[in-house]
């Protein structure tokens, strides 16, 4: 298992900065923030863009030339950065928290906290991503992607099963709530 080097990753990240920002806080919500994300999850995504298991035309082009060492270095760099959370109204924060923590028993939806943690920090060992502070538009696009089987790289279909039960309103609320965590 290769070890990531933060300084080498910073140098290699120059090409990524155009979309993901120099420190992984992407200025545009078309692109996900990578700052503070677990390196284990970042490496998994880069590998899966390369293998095609996670389909995305832009990222496929970006990872083509990356070695395993490059991936580890880039992941170490972004993991060492700090993400900037978004802000939401108190109303959204309250309703969002209820759903995020408790899910919906009647519809057999587990709380997101079970895997992503009460603060949205995920769990590095399990490769459960940090989702806190992410752009709401990106969170939304991924939940819809999992629901519509456009993105199908979550192990054991964990995210497809859950997102399959979410309405557009649920997704909207959760995306906003999580972005401000
Ligand atoms: C997604 C890394 C360059 C556009 C991602 C993700 C990673 C990543 C790890 C997944 C994030 C997550 O799952 O939370 C990198 C690295 C780059 C790079 C290391 C440089 C080698 C770029 C560039 C662009 C770009 C230059 C724009 C031209 C995107 C887009 C997504 C994405 C659109 C979302 C894909 C989706 O919706 O599934 N990138 N990126 N990336 N990146 Fe990059
Ligand atoms: C990934 C949201 C519940 C396991 C993600 C992502 C989002 C998300 C937005 C993509 C992150 C990114 O691309 O950066 C949610 C929400 C949940 C929820 C809103 C509650 C409704 C869960 C639960 C589990 C779980 C309960 C575990 C059983 C995962 C895993 C991934 C993931 C393993 C990464 C998939 C991969 O490797 O590509 N989640 N999640 N999530 N989630 Fe969830």
PDB file of C-alpha atoms and ligand atoms in Angstrom:
ATOM      1  CA  UNK A   1       0.000   0.000   0.000  1.00  0.00           C
ATOM      2  CA  UNK A   2       1.494   3.302  -1.160  1.00  0.00           C
ATOM      3  CA  UNK A   3       1.699   6.203   1.312  1.00  0.00           C
ATOM      4  CA  UNK A   4       0.502   9.660   0.273  1.00  0.00           C
ATOM      5  CA  UNK A   5       2.838  12.658   0.399  1.00  0.00           C
ATOM      6  CA  UNK A   6       1.028  15.951   1.088  1.00  0.00           C
ATOM      7  CA  UNK A   7       3.649  18.226  -0.525  1.00  0.00           C
ATOM      8  CA  UNK A   8       3.889  16.088  -3.647  1.00  0.00           C
ATOM      9  CA  UNK A   9       0.087  16.046  -3.787  1.00  0.00           C
ATOM     10  CA  UNK A  10      -0.065  19.826  -3.587  1.00  0.00           C
ATOM     11  CA  UNK A  11       2.227  20.123  -6.608  1.00  0.00           C
ATOM     12  CA  UNK A  12       0.259  17.527  -8.562  1.00  0.00           C
ATOM     13  CA  UNK A  13      -3.043  19.248  -7.708  1.00  0.00           C
ATOM     14  CA  UNK A  14      -2.286  22.298  -9.898  1.00  0.00           C
ATOM     15  CA  UNK A  15      -4.247  20.719 -12.755  1.00  0.00           C
ATOM     16  CA  UNK A  16      -7.239  19.953 -10.490  1.00  0.00           C
ATOM     17  CA  UNK A  17      -7.423  23.490  -9.075  1.00  0.00           C
ATOM     18  CA  UNK A  18      -9.237  24.869 -12.127  1.00  0.00           C
ATOM     19  CA  UNK A  19     -12.370  23.010 -11.024  1.00  0.00           C
ATOM     20  CA  UNK A  20     -11.833  21.969  -7.404  1.00  0.00           C
ATOM     21  CA  UNK A  21     -10.096  25.177  -6.213  1.00  0.00           C
ATOM     22  CA  UNK A  22      -6.472  25.518  -5.032  1.00  0.00           C
ATOM     23  CA  UNK A  23      -7.297  24.140  -1.572  1.00  0.00           C
ATOM     24  CA  UNK A  24     -10.139  21.807  -2.565  1.00  0.00           C
ATOM     25  CA  UNK A  25     -12.903  24.325  -1.814  1.00  0.00           C
ATOM     26  CA  UNK A  26     -14.353  24.506  -5.317  1.00  0.00           C
ATOM     27  CA  UNK A  27     -15.692  28.007  -6.009  1.00  0.00           C
ATOM     28  CA  UNK A  28     -18.368  26.658  -8.375  1.00  0.00           C
ATOM     29  CA  UNK A  29     -21.050  24.262  -7.183  1.00  0.00           C
ATOM     30  CA  UNK A  30     -20.721  22.349 -10.447  1.00  0.00           C
ATOM     31  CA  UNK A  31     -17.692  20.724  -8.832  1.00  0.00           C
ATOM     32  CA  UNK A  32     -17.456  18.965  -5.474  1.00  0.00           C
ATOM     33  CA  UNK A  33     -15.345  20.244  -2.618  1.00  0.00           C
ATOM     34  CA  UNK A  34     -12.523  17.824  -1.857  1.00  0.00           C
ATOM     35  CA  UNK A  35     -11.085  19.692   1.154  1.00  0.00           C
ATOM     36  CA  UNK A  36     -11.045  17.604   4.329  1.00  0.00           C
ATOM     37  CA  UNK A  37     -12.340  14.493   2.594  1.00  0.00           C
ATOM     38  CA  UNK A  38     -10.905  11.166   3.818  1.00  0.00           C
ATOM     39  CA  UNK A  39      -7.964  10.068   1.705  1.00  0.00           C
ATOM     40  CA  UNK A  40      -9.238   6.451   1.674  1.00  0.00           C
ATOM     41  CA  UNK A  41     -12.497   7.575   0.040  1.00  0.00           C
ATOM     42  CA  UNK A  42     -10.734   9.933  -2.391  1.00  0.00           C
ATOM     43  CA  UNK A  43      -8.415   7.151  -3.595  1.00  0.00           C
ATOM     44  CA  UNK A  44     -11.409   4.816  -4.034  1.00  0.00           C
ATOM     45  CA  UNK A  45     -13.182   7.404  -6.216  1.00  0.00           C
ATOM     46  CA  UNK A  46     -10.108   8.092  -8.341  1.00  0.00           C
ATOM     47  CA  UNK A  47      -9.575   4.366  -8.889  1.00  0.00           C
ATOM     48  CA  UNK A  48     -13.220   3.915  -9.820  1.00  0.00           C
ATOM     49  CA  UNK A  49     -13.239   6.845 -12.255  1.00  0.00           C
ATOM     50  CA  UNK A  50     -10.253   5.150 -13.888  1.00  0.00           C
ATOM     51  CA  UNK A  51     -11.857   1.692 -14.028  1.00  0.00           C
ATOM     52  CA  UNK A  52     -15.137   3.208 -15.234  1.00  0.00           C
ATOM     53  CA  UNK A  53     -17.073   1.817 -12.267  1.00  0.00           C
ATOM     54  CA  UNK A  54     -17.965   5.426 -11.459  1.00  0.00           C
ATOM     55  CA  UNK A  55     -18.870   6.995 -14.770  1.00  0.00           C
ATOM     56  CA  UNK A  56     -17.955  10.621 -15.396  1.00  0.00           C
ATOM     57  CA  UNK A  57     -16.513  11.853 -18.677  1.00  0.00           C
ATOM     58  CA  UNK A  58     -14.592  14.798 -17.193  1.00  0.00           C
ATOM     59  CA  UNK A  59     -12.983  12.811 -14.365  1.00  0.00           C
ATOM     60  CA  UNK A  60     -12.232   9.859 -16.643  1.00  0.00           C
ATOM     61  CA  UNK A  61     -10.008  12.192 -18.640  1.00  0.00           C
ATOM     62  CA  UNK A  62      -8.394  13.592 -15.499  1.00  0.00           C
ATOM     63  CA  UNK A  63      -7.408  10.258 -13.951  1.00  0.00           C
ATOM     64  CA  UNK A  64      -6.166   8.575 -17.112  1.00  0.00           C
ATOM     65  CA  UNK A  65      -2.563   9.582 -16.517  1.00  0.00           C
ATOM     66  CA  UNK A  66      -2.545   9.165 -12.715  1.00  0.00           C
ATOM     67  CA  UNK A  67      -0.497   6.393 -11.095  1.00  0.00           C
ATOM     68  CA  UNK A  68      -1.463   4.805  -7.763  1.00  0.00           C
ATOM     69  CA  UNK A  69       1.194   6.992  -6.113  1.00  0.00           C
ATOM     70  CA  UNK A  70      -0.261  10.149  -7.715  1.00  0.00           C
ATOM     71  CA  UNK A  71      -3.699   9.200  -6.380  1.00  0.00           C
ATOM     72  CA  UNK A  72      -2.331   8.668  -2.855  1.00  0.00           C
ATOM     73  CA  UNK A  73      -0.439  11.981  -2.951  1.00  0.00           C
ATOM     74  CA  UNK A  74      -3.427  13.963  -4.258  1.00  0.00           C
ATOM     75  CA  UNK A  75      -5.715  12.336  -1.682  1.00  0.00           C
ATOM     76  CA  UNK A  76      -3.280  13.101   1.151  1.00  0.00           C
ATOM     77  CA  UNK A  77      -3.147  16.749   0.062  1.00  0.00           C
ATOM     78  CA  UNK A  78      -6.923  17.267  -0.125  1.00  0.00           C
ATOM     79  CA  UNK A  79      -7.493  15.358   3.121  1.00  0.00           C
ATOM     80  CA  UNK A  80      -5.131  17.794   4.859  1.00  0.00           C
ATOM     81  CA  UNK A  81      -7.189  20.841   3.811  1.00  0.00           C
ATOM     82  CA  UNK A  82     -10.253  22.283   5.591  1.00  0.00           C
ATOM     83  CA  UNK A  83     -13.657  22.683   3.959  1.00  0.00           C
ATOM     84  CA  UNK A  84     -15.822  25.780   4.321  1.00  0.00           C
ATOM     85  CA  UNK A  85     -19.459  24.984   5.225  1.00  0.00           C
ATOM     86  CA  UNK A  86     -22.457  26.650   3.561  1.00  0.00           C
ATOM     87  CA  UNK A  87     -25.271  28.396   5.485  1.00  0.00           C
ATOM     88  CA  UNK A  88     -29.013  27.572   5.700  1.00  0.00           C
ATOM     89  CA  UNK A  89     -32.108  28.952   7.413  1.00  0.00           C
ATOM     90  CA  UNK A  90     -33.014  27.772  10.915  1.00  0.00           C
ATOM     91  CA  UNK A  91     -36.136  26.149   9.514  1.00  0.00           C
ATOM     92  CA  UNK A  92     -34.151  23.959   7.121  1.00  0.00           C
ATOM     93  CA  UNK A  93     -31.615  23.222   9.835  1.00  0.00           C
ATOM     94  CA  UNK A  94     -34.349  21.939  12.162  1.00  0.00           C
ATOM     95  CA  UNK A  95     -36.323  19.837   9.677  1.00  0.00           C
ATOM     96  CA  UNK A  96     -33.122  18.591   8.046  1.00  0.00           C
ATOM     97  CA  UNK A  97     -31.670  17.472  11.352  1.00  0.00           C
ATOM     98  CA  UNK A  98     -34.753  15.394  12.163  1.00  0.00           C
ATOM     99  CA  UNK A  99     -34.517  13.501   8.896  1.00  0.00           C
ATOM    100  CA  UNK A 100     -30.728  13.231   8.912  1.00  0.00           C
ATOM    101  CA  UNK A 101     -30.621  11.819  12.436  1.00  0.00           C
ATOM    102  CA  UNK A 102     -33.778   9.738  12.502  1.00  0.00           C
ATOM    103  CA  UNK A 103     -34.584   8.861   8.891  1.00  0.00           C
ATOM    104  CA  UNK A 104     -38.200   7.856   8.360  1.00  0.00           C
ATOM    105  CA  UNK A 105     -39.322   4.641  10.087  1.00  0.00           C
ATOM    106  CA  UNK A 106     -42.578   4.324   8.134  1.00  0.00           C
ATOM    107  CA  UNK A 107     -40.674   4.278   4.854  1.00  0.00           C
ATOM    108  CA  UNK A 108     -37.822   2.183   6.301  1.00  0.00           C
ATOM    109  CA  UNK A 109     -35.242   4.906   5.667  1.00  0.00           C
ATOM    110  CA  UNK A 110     -32.317   4.825   8.122  1.00  0.00           C
ATOM    111  CA  UNK A 111     -30.811   8.043   9.437  1.00  0.00           C
ATOM    112  CA  UNK A 112     -27.814   9.242   7.438  1.00  0.00           C
ATOM    113  CA  UNK A 113     -25.983   9.564  10.753  1.00  0.00           C
ATOM    114  CA  UNK A 114     -25.645   5.754  10.883  1.00  0.00           C
ATOM    115  CA  UNK A 115     -22.863   5.885   8.300  1.00  0.00           C
ATOM    116  CA  UNK A 116     -21.972   9.540   7.826  1.00  0.00           C
ATOM    117  CA  UNK A 117     -21.987  10.404  11.552  1.00  0.00           C
ATOM    118  CA  UNK A 118     -23.893  13.105  13.466  1.00  0.00           C
ATOM    119  CA  UNK A 119     -21.645  15.870  12.088  1.00  0.00           C
ATOM    120  CA  UNK A 120     -21.438  14.438   8.550  1.00  0.00           C
ATOM    121  CA  UNK A 121     -17.793  13.514   9.011  1.00  0.00           C
ATOM    122  CA  UNK A 122     -18.099   9.977   7.650  1.00  0.00           C
ATOM    123  CA  UNK A 123     -15.729   7.209   8.724  1.00  0.00           C
ATOM    124  CA  UNK A 124     -12.311   6.936   7.102  1.00  0.00           C
ATOM    125  CA  UNK A 125     -11.752   3.228   7.870  1.00  0.00           C
ATOM    126  CA  UNK A 126     -15.029   2.213   6.221  1.00  0.00           C
ATOM    127  CA  UNK A 127     -14.546   4.688   3.330  1.00  0.00           C
ATOM    128  CA  UNK A 128     -17.802   6.387   4.318  1.00  0.00           C
ATOM    129  CA  UNK A 129     -17.291   9.905   2.939  1.00  0.00           C
ATOM    130  CA  UNK A 130     -17.414  13.151   4.831  1.00  0.00           C
ATOM    131  CA  UNK A 131     -20.449  14.935   3.371  1.00  0.00           C
ATOM    132  CA  UNK A 132     -20.579  17.982   5.688  1.00  0.00           C
ATOM    133  CA  UNK A 133     -19.976  21.378   4.109  1.00  0.00           C
ATOM    134  CA  UNK A 134     -20.361  20.063   0.546  1.00  0.00           C
ATOM    135  CA  UNK A 135     -22.165  22.155  -2.106  1.00  0.00           C
ATOM    136  CA  UNK A 136     -25.909  21.364  -1.919  1.00  0.00           C
ATOM    137  CA  UNK A 137     -26.123  21.118  -5.725  1.00  0.00           C
ATOM    138  CA  UNK A 138     -23.458  18.402  -5.757  1.00  0.00           C
ATOM    139  CA  UNK A 139     -25.040  16.446  -2.866  1.00  0.00           C
ATOM    140  CA  UNK A 140     -28.318  16.587  -4.739  1.00  0.00           C
ATOM    141  CA  UNK A 141     -26.785  15.442  -8.014  1.00  0.00           C
ATOM    142  CA  UNK A 142     -25.166  12.441  -6.320  1.00  0.00           C
ATOM    143  CA  UNK A 143     -28.351  11.388  -4.466  1.00  0.00           C
ATOM    144  CA  UNK A 144     -30.271  11.573  -7.747  1.00  0.00           C
ATOM    145  CA  UNK A 145     -27.426   9.761  -9.487  1.00  0.00           C
ATOM    146  CA  UNK A 146     -27.533   6.887  -6.974  1.00  0.00           C
ATOM    147  CA  UNK A 147     -31.334   6.805  -7.156  1.00  0.00           C
ATOM    148  CA  UNK A 148     -31.344   6.638 -10.967  1.00  0.00           C
ATOM    149  CA  UNK A 149     -28.432   4.138 -11.067  1.00  0.00           C
ATOM    150  CA  UNK A 150     -26.250   6.625 -12.921  1.00  0.00           C
ATOM    151  CA  UNK A 151     -23.779   6.255 -10.052  1.00  0.00           C
ATOM    152  CA  UNK A 152     -23.536   2.700  -8.803  1.00  0.00           C
ATOM    153  CA  UNK A 153     -20.209   2.412  -7.019  1.00  0.00           C
ATOM    154  CA  UNK A 154     -21.453   2.390  -3.442  1.00  0.00           C
ATOM    155  CA  UNK A 155     -20.562  -0.951  -1.846  1.00  0.00           C
ATOM    156  CA  UNK A 156     -23.524  -3.303  -1.341  1.00  0.00           C
ATOM    157  CA  UNK A 157     -25.745  -0.662  -2.986  1.00  0.00           C
ATOM    158  CA  UNK A 158     -25.914   1.125   0.367  1.00  0.00           C
ATOM    159  CA  UNK A 159     -26.611   4.493  -1.224  1.00  0.00           C
ATOM    160  CA  UNK A 160     -28.829   3.195  -4.037  1.00  0.00           C
ATOM    161  CA  UNK A 161     -31.159   1.456  -1.574  1.00  0.00           C
ATOM    162  CA  UNK A 162     -31.518   4.577   0.545  1.00  0.00           C
ATOM    163  CA  UNK A 163     -31.773   7.136  -2.238  1.00  0.00           C
ATOM    164  CA  UNK A 164     -34.369   4.947  -3.967  1.00  0.00           C
ATOM    165  CA  UNK A 165     -36.716   5.768  -1.110  1.00  0.00           C
ATOM    166  CA  UNK A 166     -36.106   9.517  -1.095  1.00  0.00           C
ATOM    167  CA  UNK A 167     -38.500  11.968  -2.720  1.00  0.00           C
ATOM    168  CA  UNK A 168     -37.249  15.098  -4.496  1.00  0.00           C
ATOM    169  CA  UNK A 169     -38.354  17.102  -1.435  1.00  0.00           C
ATOM    170  CA  UNK A 170     -36.359  14.840   0.914  1.00  0.00           C
ATOM    171  CA  UNK A 171     -33.299  15.246  -1.292  1.00  0.00           C
ATOM    172  CA  UNK A 172     -33.669  19.001  -1.405  1.00  0.00           C
ATOM    173  CA  UNK A 173     -33.953  19.281   2.379  1.00  0.00           C
ATOM    174  CA  UNK A 174     -31.097  16.875   3.149  1.00  0.00           C
ATOM    175  CA  UNK A 175     -28.763  18.505   0.618  1.00  0.00           C
ATOM    176  CA  UNK A 176     -29.230  21.926   2.168  1.00  0.00           C
ATOM    177  CA  UNK A 177     -28.954  20.621   5.745  1.00  0.00           C
ATOM    178  CA  UNK A 178     -25.772  18.635   5.085  1.00  0.00           C
ATOM    179  CA  UNK A 179     -24.084  21.537   3.280  1.00  0.00           C
ATOM    180  CA  UNK A 180     -24.232  23.603   6.464  1.00  0.00           C
ATOM    181  CA  UNK A 181     -22.936  20.887   8.823  1.00  0.00           C
TER     182      UNK A 181
HETATM  183  C1  LIG B   1     -15.335  14.693  -8.927  1.00  0.00           C
HETATM  184  C2  LIG B   1     -10.566  14.556  -7.940  1.00  0.00           C
HETATM  185  C3  LIG B   1      -9.683  17.435 -11.750  1.00  0.00           C
HETATM  186  C4  LIG B   1     -14.442  17.968 -12.435  1.00  0.00           C
HETATM  187  C5  LIG B   1     -14.115  14.396  -8.338  1.00  0.00           C
HETATM  188  C6  LIG B   1     -13.929  13.509  -7.226  1.00  0.00           C
HETATM  189  C7  LIG B   1     -12.603  13.469  -6.960  1.00  0.00           C
HETATM  190  C8  LIG B   1     -11.925  14.334  -7.897  1.00  0.00           C
HETATM  191  C9  LIG B   1     -11.923  12.675  -5.859  1.00  0.00           C
HETATM  192  C10 LIG B   1     -15.041  12.759  -6.469  1.00  0.00           C
HETATM  193  C11 LIG B   1     -15.446  13.599  -5.279  1.00  0.00           C
HETATM  194  C12 LIG B   1     -16.445  12.940  -4.376  1.00  0.00           C
HETATM  195  O1  LIG B   1     -16.859  11.799  -4.617  1.00  0.00           O
HETATM  196  O2  LIG B   1     -16.833  13.589  -3.385  1.00  0.00           O
HETATM  197  C13 LIG B   1      -9.903  15.280  -8.911  1.00  0.00           C
HETATM  198  C14 LIG B   1      -8.465  15.343  -9.061  1.00  0.00           C
HETATM  199  C15 LIG B   1      -8.210  16.124 -10.167  1.00  0.00           C
HETATM  200  C16 LIG B   1      -9.499  16.574 -10.680  1.00  0.00           C
HETATM  201  C17 LIG B   1      -7.477  14.649  -8.136  1.00  0.00           C
HETATM  202  C18 LIG B   1      -6.885  16.419 -10.821  1.00  0.00           C
HETATM  203  C19 LIG B   1      -6.047  15.360 -11.115  1.00  0.00           C
HETATM  204  C20 LIG B   1     -10.889  17.912 -12.204  1.00  0.00           C
HETATM  205  C21 LIG B   1     -11.062  18.918 -13.230  1.00  0.00           C
HETATM  206  C22 LIG B   1     -12.402  19.059 -13.427  1.00  0.00           C
HETATM  207  C23 LIG B   1     -13.075  18.139 -12.527  1.00  0.00           C
HETATM  208  C24 LIG B   1      -9.918  19.704 -13.889  1.00  0.00           C
HETATM  209  C25 LIG B   1     -13.152  19.973 -14.383  1.00  0.00           C
HETATM  210  C26 LIG B   1     -12.714  20.101 -15.680  1.00  0.00           C
HETATM  211  C27 LIG B   1     -15.086  17.077 -11.594  1.00  0.00           C
HETATM  212  C28 LIG B   1     -16.530  16.834 -11.606  1.00  0.00           C
HETATM  213  C29 LIG B   1     -16.783  15.900 -10.577  1.00  0.00           C
HETATM  214  C30 LIG B   1     -15.503  15.591  -9.972  1.00  0.00           C
HETATM  215  C31 LIG B   1     -17.562  17.434 -12.542  1.00  0.00           C
HETATM  216  C32 LIG B   1     -18.157  15.311 -10.168  1.00  0.00           C
HETATM  217  C33 LIG B   1     -18.376  14.024 -10.906  1.00  0.00           C
HETATM  218  C34 LIG B   1     -19.736  13.424 -10.621  1.00  0.00           C
HETATM  219  O3  LIG B   1     -20.719  14.170 -10.582  1.00  0.00           O
HETATM  220  O4  LIG B   1     -19.801  12.209 -10.433  1.00  0.00           O
HETATM  221  N1  LIG B   1     -12.878  14.900  -8.735  1.00  0.00           N
HETATM  222  N2  LIG B   1     -10.493  16.038  -9.896  1.00  0.00           N
HETATM  223  N3  LIG B   1     -12.137  17.480 -11.782  1.00  0.00           N
HETATM  224  N4  LIG B   1     -14.509  16.319 -10.602  1.00  0.00           N
HETATM  225 FE1  LIG B   1     -12.513  16.174 -10.274  1.00  0.00          FE
HETATM  226  C1  LIG B   2     -21.919   8.363  -0.259  1.00  0.00           C
HETATM  227  C2  LIG B   2     -25.621  11.083   1.347  1.00  0.00           C
HETATM  228  C3  LIG B   2     -27.062   7.438   4.220  1.00  0.00           C
HETATM  229  C4  LIG B   2     -23.105   4.926   2.998  1.00  0.00           C
HETATM  230  C5  LIG B   2     -22.809   9.412  -0.109  1.00  0.00           C
HETATM  231  C6  LIG B   2     -22.807  10.648  -0.859  1.00  0.00           C
HETATM  232  C7  LIG B   2     -23.833  11.399  -0.401  1.00  0.00           C
HETATM  233  C8  LIG B   2     -24.507  10.649   0.638  1.00  0.00           C
HETATM  234  C9  LIG B   2     -24.209  12.808  -0.862  1.00  0.00           C
HETATM  235  C10 LIG B   2     -21.812  11.014  -1.951  1.00  0.00           C
HETATM  236  C11 LIG B   2     -20.640  11.734  -1.359  1.00  0.00           C
HETATM  237  C12 LIG B   2     -19.684  12.290  -2.383  1.00  0.00           C
HETATM  238  O1  LIG B   2     -19.815  12.029  -3.572  1.00  0.00           O
HETATM  239  O2  LIG B   2     -18.773  13.017  -1.964  1.00  0.00           O
HETATM  240  C13 LIG B   2     -26.360  10.304   2.232  1.00  0.00           C
HETATM  241  C14 LIG B   2     -27.630  10.714   2.809  1.00  0.00           C
HETATM  242  C15 LIG B   2     -28.053   9.675   3.587  1.00  0.00           C
HETATM  243  C16 LIG B   2     -27.033   8.635   3.522  1.00  0.00           C
HETATM  244  C17 LIG B   2     -28.321  12.048   2.555  1.00  0.00           C
HETATM  245  C18 LIG B   2     -29.364   9.529   4.353  1.00  0.00           C
HETATM  246  C19 LIG B   2     -30.562   9.730   3.702  1.00  0.00           C
HETATM  247  C20 LIG B   2     -26.083   6.467   4.184  1.00  0.00           C
HETATM  248  C21 LIG B   2     -26.107   5.248   4.975  1.00  0.00           C
HETATM  249  C22 LIG B   2     -24.994   4.531   4.603  1.00  0.00           C
HETATM  250  C23 LIG B   2     -24.278   5.316   3.601  1.00  0.00           C
HETATM  251  C24 LIG B   2     -27.148   4.895   6.018  1.00  0.00           C
HETATM  252  C25 LIG B   2     -24.528   3.180   5.097  1.00  0.00           C
HETATM  253  C26 LIG B   2     -25.404   2.127   5.161  1.00  0.00           C
HETATM  254  C27 LIG B   2     -22.455   5.640   1.996  1.00  0.00           C
HETATM  255  C28 LIG B   2     -21.265   5.160   1.316  1.00  0.00           C
HETATM  256  C29 LIG B   2     -20.918   6.152   0.364  1.00  0.00           C
HETATM  257  C30 LIG B   2     -21.898   7.219   0.501  1.00  0.00           C
HETATM  258  C31 LIG B   2     -20.531   3.860   1.577  1.00  0.00           C
HETATM  259  C32 LIG B   2     -19.730   6.146  -0.590  1.00  0.00           C
HETATM  260  C33 LIG B   2     -20.044   5.405  -1.860  1.00  0.00           C
HETATM  261  C34 LIG B   2     -18.810   5.257  -2.700  1.00  0.00           C
HETATM  262  O3  LIG B   2     -17.854   4.623  -2.253  1.00  0.00           O
HETATM  263  O4  LIG B   2     -18.786   5.784  -3.807  1.00  0.00           O
HETATM  264  N1  LIG B   2     -23.869   9.436   0.804  1.00  0.00           N
HETATM  265  N2  LIG B   2     -26.029   9.061   2.691  1.00  0.00           N
HETATM  266  N3  LIG B   2     -24.960   6.486   3.378  1.00  0.00           N
HETATM  267  N4  LIG B   2     -22.807   6.869   1.501  1.00  0.00           N
HETATM  268 FE1  LIG B   2     -24.430   7.947   2.070  1.00  0.00          FE
END
